[in-house]
Short mmCIF file of C-alpha atoms in Angstrom, two decimals:
data_model
loop_
_atom_site.label_atom_id
_atom_site.label_comp_id
_atom_site.label_asym_id
_atom_site.label_seq_id
_atom_site.Cartn_x
_atom_site.Cartn_y
_atom_site.Cartn_z
CA MET Z 15 131.76 135.37 101.67
CA LYS Z 16 132.17 135.27 97.84
CA LEU Z 17 130.90 131.92 96.46
CA LEU Z 18 131.71 130.49 93.05
CA VAL Z 19 128.44 128.31 92.28
CA THR Z 20 128.87 126.08 89.16
CA GLY Z 21 125.88 124.68 87.41
CA GLY Z 22 123.89 127.69 89.05
CA ALA Z 23 121.39 128.04 86.12
CA GLY Z 24 120.11 124.61 86.75
CA PHE Z 25 117.21 123.52 88.98
CA ILE Z 26 118.88 123.11 92.30
CA GLY Z 27 121.65 125.53 91.66
CA SER Z 28 119.35 128.50 90.75
CA ASN Z 29 117.25 127.79 93.72
CA PHE Z 30 120.51 127.84 95.85
CA ILE Z 31 121.57 131.13 94.44
CA SER Z 32 118.13 132.74 95.06
CA TYR Z 33 117.99 131.32 98.65
CA MET Z 34 121.59 132.64 99.45
CA LEU Z 35 120.99 136.16 97.92
CA SER Z 36 117.73 136.41 100.03
CA VAL Z 37 119.26 135.46 103.28
CA TYR Z 38 122.66 137.15 103.08
CA ASN Z 39 123.21 140.73 102.07
CA ASP Z 40 126.89 140.33 102.25
CA CYS Z 41 126.99 137.27 99.97
CA GLU Z 42 128.60 137.64 96.62
CA ILE Z 43 128.03 134.96 93.94
CA ILE Z 44 129.61 134.22 90.85
CA CYS Z 45 127.70 131.73 88.75
CA LEU Z 46 129.38 129.47 86.19
CA ASP Z 47 127.09 127.58 83.90
CA LYS Z 48 127.45 126.17 80.42
CA LEU Z 49 123.78 126.73 79.71
CA THR Z 50 122.99 123.30 78.28
CA TYR Z 51 119.44 122.15 77.70
CA ALA Z 52 118.92 121.84 81.51
CA GLY Z 53 120.08 125.36 82.46
CA SER Z 54 118.50 128.72 81.80
CA LEU Z 55 118.94 132.33 82.58
CA ASP Z 56 115.32 132.44 83.22
CA ASN Z 57 115.82 130.52 86.40
CA LEU Z 58 118.28 133.28 87.64
CA SER Z 59 115.87 136.18 86.68
CA ASP Z 60 115.76 137.43 90.33
CA ALA Z 61 119.52 137.52 90.59
CA LEU Z 62 120.81 139.07 87.27
CA ASP Z 63 120.14 142.51 87.96
CA ARG Z 64 121.85 142.35 91.50
CA THR Z 65 125.16 144.16 92.14
CA ASN Z 66 126.40 141.03 94.15
CA PHE Z 67 125.86 138.53 91.57
CA LYS Z 68 127.81 137.92 88.22
CA PHE Z 69 127.17 135.24 85.65
CA VAL Z 70 129.81 133.61 83.33
CA LYS Z 71 128.78 131.28 80.64
CA GLY Z 72 131.31 128.47 80.39
CA ASP Z 73 132.26 124.86 81.09
CA ILE Z 74 133.90 123.56 84.19
CA CYS Z 75 135.83 121.25 81.91
CA ASP Z 76 137.33 124.26 80.29
CA LYS Z 77 140.57 124.70 82.33
CA GLU Z 78 141.37 128.25 80.92
CA THR Z 79 137.86 129.54 81.81
CA VAL Z 80 137.90 128.09 85.25
CA CYS Z 81 141.45 129.46 86.11
CA ASP Z 82 140.32 132.92 84.70
CA ILE Z 83 137.58 133.03 87.05
CA PHE Z 84 139.58 132.03 90.19
CA ASP Z 85 142.41 134.63 89.23
CA ARG Z 86 140.04 137.48 88.67
CA GLU Z 87 137.36 136.68 91.44
CA HIS Z 88 139.38 134.89 94.19
CA PRO Z 89 136.26 133.04 95.45
CA ASP Z 90 136.37 132.09 99.17
CA ALA Z 91 134.35 128.79 98.44
CA VAL Z 92 133.00 126.64 95.51
CA VAL Z 93 129.77 124.88 95.54
CA ASN Z 94 129.69 122.44 92.54
CA PHE Z 95 126.25 121.72 91.24
CA ALA Z 96 127.56 121.49 87.62
CA ALA Z 97 126.74 117.96 86.50
CA GLU Z 98 124.98 116.04 83.72
CA SER Z 99 122.16 114.43 85.88
CA HIS Z 100 119.61 112.42 83.86
CA VAL Z 101 119.98 108.68 84.15
CA ASP Z 102 118.45 107.89 80.71
CA ARG Z 103 120.83 110.17 79.03
CA SER Z 104 123.80 108.64 80.73
CA ILE Z 105 122.88 105.15 79.42
CA GLU Z 106 122.71 106.66 75.86
CA SER Z 107 125.89 108.84 76.29
CA PRO Z 108 128.01 107.79 79.28
CA ASP Z 109 131.20 109.58 77.88
CA VAL Z 110 129.59 112.98 78.45
CA PHE Z 111 128.88 112.11 82.02
CA ILE Z 112 132.34 110.89 82.79
CA LYS Z 113 133.81 114.03 81.38
CA THR Z 114 131.53 116.59 82.95
CA ASN Z 115 131.06 114.98 86.44
CA ILE Z 116 134.60 113.69 87.06
CA LEU Z 117 136.98 115.67 84.94
CA GLY Z 118 135.03 118.70 85.70
CA ALA Z 119 135.17 118.27 89.39
CA GLY Z 120 139.03 117.67 89.17
CA ILE Z 121 139.56 120.85 87.26
CA LEU Z 122 137.68 122.81 89.89
CA LEU Z 123 139.59 121.21 92.83
CA ASP Z 124 143.01 121.93 91.03
CA ALA Z 125 141.92 125.59 90.78
CA CYS Z 126 141.17 125.68 94.42
CA LEU Z 127 144.68 124.55 95.28
CA GLY Z 128 146.24 126.77 92.66
CA PHE Z 129 144.55 129.95 93.58
CA GLY Z 130 144.18 129.50 97.29
CA CYS Z 131 140.40 128.80 97.60
CA THR Z 132 140.33 126.81 100.75
CA ARG Z 133 136.69 125.65 100.72
CA PHE Z 134 134.94 123.22 98.25
CA HIS Z 135 131.39 121.50 98.53
CA GLN Z 136 130.34 118.75 96.28
CA ILE Z 137 126.76 118.19 95.38
CA SER Z 138 126.29 114.51 95.06
CA THR Z 139 123.30 112.17 95.06
CA ASP Z 140 121.83 109.19 97.00
CA GLU Z 141 122.17 107.15 93.67
CA VAL Z 142 125.81 106.43 94.56
CA TYR Z 143 124.81 103.93 97.24
CA GLY Z 144 122.81 101.88 94.61
CA ASP Z 145 119.28 100.54 95.73
CA LEU Z 146 117.53 98.89 98.64
CA PRO Z 147 114.91 96.02 98.32
CA LEU Z 148 111.39 97.31 98.11
CA ASP Z 149 110.44 95.04 101.15
CA CYS Z 150 112.77 96.74 103.37
CA ALA Z 151 110.92 99.86 104.39
CA ASP Z 152 112.90 100.18 107.51
CA LEU Z 153 116.40 100.45 105.97
CA SER Z 154 118.09 103.69 104.65
CA PHE Z 155 121.56 104.79 103.69
CA SER Z 156 123.85 105.90 106.12
CA GLU Z 157 127.07 108.01 105.11
CA ASP Z 158 129.24 104.89 105.60
CA TYR Z 159 127.19 102.70 103.36
CA PRO Z 160 129.26 101.13 100.72
CA LEU Z 161 129.08 102.77 97.10
CA HIS Z 162 127.33 100.62 94.70
CA PRO Z 163 126.08 102.78 91.70
CA SER Z 164 123.94 101.27 89.00
CA SER Z 165 124.18 103.60 85.97
CA PRO Z 166 126.84 105.65 84.24
CA TYR Z 167 125.37 108.69 85.89
CA SER Z 168 125.51 107.56 89.44
CA SER Z 169 128.99 105.88 88.82
CA SER Z 170 130.45 109.09 87.68
CA LYS Z 171 129.02 110.88 90.65
CA ALA Z 172 130.51 108.16 92.94
CA GLY Z 173 133.82 108.67 91.21
CA ALA Z 174 133.64 112.47 91.60
CA ASP Z 175 132.82 111.95 95.35
CA LEU Z 176 135.97 109.84 95.84
CA LEU Z 177 138.19 112.39 93.91
CA VAL Z 178 136.84 115.24 96.24
CA LEU Z 179 137.60 113.21 99.41
CA SER Z 180 141.12 112.33 98.03
CA TYR Z 181 141.82 116.20 97.88
CA TYR Z 182 141.13 116.37 101.69
CA LYS Z 183 143.23 113.42 102.33
CA THR Z 184 146.11 114.28 100.04
CA TYR Z 185 146.30 117.99 100.09
CA GLY Z 186 144.33 119.02 103.10
CA LEU Z 187 141.77 120.88 101.16
CA ASN Z 188 138.35 121.71 103.14
CA VAL Z 189 135.92 119.76 101.34
CA THR Z 190 132.40 118.43 102.20
CA ILE Z 191 129.92 116.27 100.19
CA SER Z 192 126.12 116.19 100.39
CA ARG Z 193 124.23 113.28 98.96
CA CYS Z 194 120.55 114.18 98.71
CA GLY Z 195 117.43 112.37 97.80
CA ASN Z 196 115.18 113.31 94.90
CA ASN Z 197 114.42 116.95 94.74
CA TYR Z 198 111.15 118.64 93.68
CA GLY Z 199 110.20 122.24 93.42
CA PHE Z 200 110.29 125.18 91.14
CA HIS Z 201 112.40 125.35 87.81
CA GLN Z 202 112.87 121.70 87.38
CA HIS Z 203 113.41 120.49 83.74
CA THR Z 204 110.33 118.69 82.42
CA GLU Z 205 112.47 115.56 81.65
CA LYS Z 206 112.14 114.69 85.33
CA LEU Z 207 109.03 112.79 86.80
CA ILE Z 208 107.11 115.53 88.50
CA PRO Z 209 107.36 118.36 85.92
CA LYS Z 210 106.83 115.70 83.12
CA THR Z 211 103.69 114.31 84.67
CA ILE Z 212 102.30 117.91 85.26
CA GLU Z 213 103.26 118.91 81.84
CA ASN Z 214 101.71 115.90 80.15
CA ALA Z 215 98.64 115.88 82.32
CA LEU Z 216 97.77 119.58 81.49
CA ARG Z 217 98.04 118.73 77.88
CA ASP Z 218 96.19 115.44 78.21
CA LYS Z 219 99.09 113.36 76.86
CA PRO Z 220 100.13 109.86 78.08
CA ILE Z 221 102.43 109.79 81.23
CA PRO Z 222 105.15 107.17 80.88
CA ILE Z 223 105.74 105.21 83.91
CA TYR Z 224 108.57 102.68 83.91
CA GLY Z 225 107.56 99.06 84.68
CA ALA Z 226 104.58 99.03 87.13
CA GLY Z 227 105.58 102.24 88.93
CA LEU Z 228 106.64 100.36 92.18
CA ASN Z 229 110.09 102.07 92.41
CA VAL Z 230 110.35 104.19 95.58
CA ARG Z 231 112.08 107.52 96.04
CA ASP Z 232 112.73 109.57 98.98
CA TRP Z 233 111.46 113.24 98.07
CA ILE Z 234 112.69 116.54 99.53
CA HIS Z 235 111.70 120.11 98.56
CA VAL Z 236 114.56 121.94 96.82
CA LEU Z 237 114.52 124.88 99.34
CA ASP Z 238 115.10 122.43 102.20
CA HIS Z 239 118.07 121.04 100.26
CA CYS Z 240 119.30 124.64 99.67
CA ARG Z 241 119.16 125.13 103.56
CA ALA Z 242 121.03 122.16 104.17
CA ILE Z 243 123.89 123.03 101.73
CA ASP Z 244 124.08 126.41 103.58
CA VAL Z 245 124.53 124.81 107.00
CA ILE Z 246 126.98 122.43 105.75
CA LEU Z 247 129.14 125.30 104.30
CA LYS Z 248 129.04 127.22 107.54
CA LYS Z 249 129.56 124.14 110.04
CA GLY Z 250 130.37 121.03 108.21
CA ARG Z 251 133.53 119.19 109.16
CA ALA Z 252 136.23 118.91 106.57
CA GLY Z 253 136.32 115.64 104.70
CA GLU Z 254 132.77 114.66 105.90
CA VAL Z 255 129.83 113.41 103.79
CA TYR Z 256 126.16 114.57 104.77
CA ASN Z 257 123.16 112.86 103.67
CA VAL Z 258 120.27 115.20 103.02
CA GLY Z 259 116.63 113.63 103.03
CA ALA Z 260 113.17 114.43 104.43
CA ARG Z 261 111.97 110.77 104.95
CA ASN Z 262 109.16 111.16 102.28
CA ARG Z 263 109.22 107.56 100.76
CA VAL Z 264 106.81 107.46 97.73
CA ARG Z 265 106.04 104.96 95.03
CA ASN Z 266 106.32 106.56 91.59
CA ILE Z 267 102.79 105.33 90.60
CA ASP Z 268 101.24 106.85 93.83
CA LEU Z 269 103.10 110.03 93.12
CA VAL Z 270 101.69 110.23 89.70
CA LYS Z 271 98.12 109.35 90.69
CA TYR Z 272 98.35 112.15 93.42
CA ILE Z 273 99.38 114.77 90.75
CA LEU Z 274 96.54 113.50 88.42
CA LYS Z 275 94.07 113.96 91.17
CA GLU Z 276 95.26 117.39 92.23
CA LEU Z 277 94.89 118.35 88.51
CA GLY Z 278 91.44 116.82 88.07
CA LYS Z 279 92.88 114.37 85.37
CA SER Z 280 92.14 110.72 85.05
CA ASP Z 281 94.37 107.87 85.76
CA SER Z 282 93.83 106.64 82.23
CA LEU Z 283 96.63 109.05 81.18
CA ILE Z 284 99.19 106.59 82.86
CA ASN Z 285 101.05 104.75 80.27
CA PHE Z 286 103.27 101.79 81.50
CA VAL Z 287 106.53 101.52 79.47
CA THR Z 288 109.33 98.95 79.32
CA ASP Z 289 111.44 99.51 82.45
CA ARG Z 290 114.78 101.32 82.39
CA LYS Z 291 117.98 99.35 82.18
CA GLY Z 292 119.39 98.85 85.69
CA HIS Z 293 116.51 100.68 87.21
CA ASP Z 294 117.14 101.15 91.08
CA ARG Z 295 114.21 100.04 93.16
CA LEU Z 296 114.43 102.01 96.45
CA TYR Z 297 116.38 105.04 97.50
CA ALA Z 298 116.26 106.32 101.06
CA VAL Z 299 119.05 108.38 102.92
CA ASP Z 300 119.25 108.65 106.62
CA PRO Z 301 119.68 112.29 107.31
CA GLY Z 302 120.24 111.78 111.13
CA LYS Z 303 124.05 112.81 111.06
CA LEU Z 304 123.04 116.23 109.44
CA GLU Z 305 120.19 116.52 112.02
CA ARG Z 306 122.32 115.61 115.04
CA GLU Z 307 125.46 117.38 114.12
CA LEU Z 308 124.38 120.54 112.42
CA SER Z 309 120.99 121.11 113.72
CA TRP Z 310 119.29 120.88 110.31
CA LYS Z 311 115.94 119.32 109.59
CA ALA Z 312 113.53 119.44 106.71
CA GLU Z 313 110.73 121.83 107.23
CA ILE Z 314 108.53 121.60 104.19
CA GLU Z 315 105.48 119.12 104.51
CA PHE Z 316 105.50 116.98 101.42
CA GLU Z 317 101.99 117.30 100.22
CA GLN Z 318 101.90 121.13 100.77
CA GLY Z 319 105.19 121.37 98.98
CA LEU Z 320 103.89 119.30 96.03
CA ARG Z 321 100.69 121.24 95.97
CA ASP Z 322 102.73 124.41 95.63
CA THR Z 323 104.92 122.93 93.11
CA ILE Z 324 101.98 121.78 90.95
CA GLU Z 325 100.47 125.39 91.09
CA TRP Z 326 103.75 126.78 90.04
CA TYR Z 327 103.97 124.67 86.89
CA VAL Z 328 100.40 125.42 85.99
CA GLN Z 329 101.34 129.11 86.00
CA HIS Z 330 104.65 128.65 84.01
CA LEU Z 331 104.15 125.91 81.50
#
């Protein structure tokens, strides 16, 4: 299979490319990435010298560039990781998120139709569902839960999801969507909670925590996410959405304290700051559909995966 992977120089995209190239000898990958602040060729160092990998610097919103790739490479499938993804940045500059996350997805979908690419997978987020009350530990989002996004980021991703599904219903394009919980692992940008906490702790700098740190997130190792995308690509039903989660619900404050303990640092580094506007309380997806229908299950135990991640950043920061 020849894959066009957009946003492949970012955190999850680069891990997916490394995973696919390590598992499949006959897989060809073309990576299209704009190389914004969140993407780096360093993340693709293991792939750049391989004959079955090509990198193209470009923007999914540039229709000419996208069409040129489709015309030249004729990919069998597209996996769209390309997105603006940081909630804080979306509050400051929502227009950038609307353009990349919705318009960019539309350009890719049109290219699939125009150049005969019959498979499209959209990387979405659990944030499109909104949030759950903190006192409802037994609740989680199923795939048919109403979309109720809270930020310009999650709203733009929800809009892209609806657009993707419309190309299945209107044009018959074989599309799937995965909505995943919070990822952690190697190569994540230090604007995100886990790498920011590690970086600041190593430098004995204050670690900003929104509100009282009681917000809960459902964490999954990025490699488990990559395995899920792989199985959805191969066996997912057209027009379906699949939640991807590992059932690791952790309060932000507890996560930060765990990292500080692993690094031998004091909790005094924690600095509580004014809460984010519209800050969602609890995200938790039910991955039961993916487990039942496609025989996928998260394999990496959270504490071990987190310790490995901490050690990686200690060596690379």
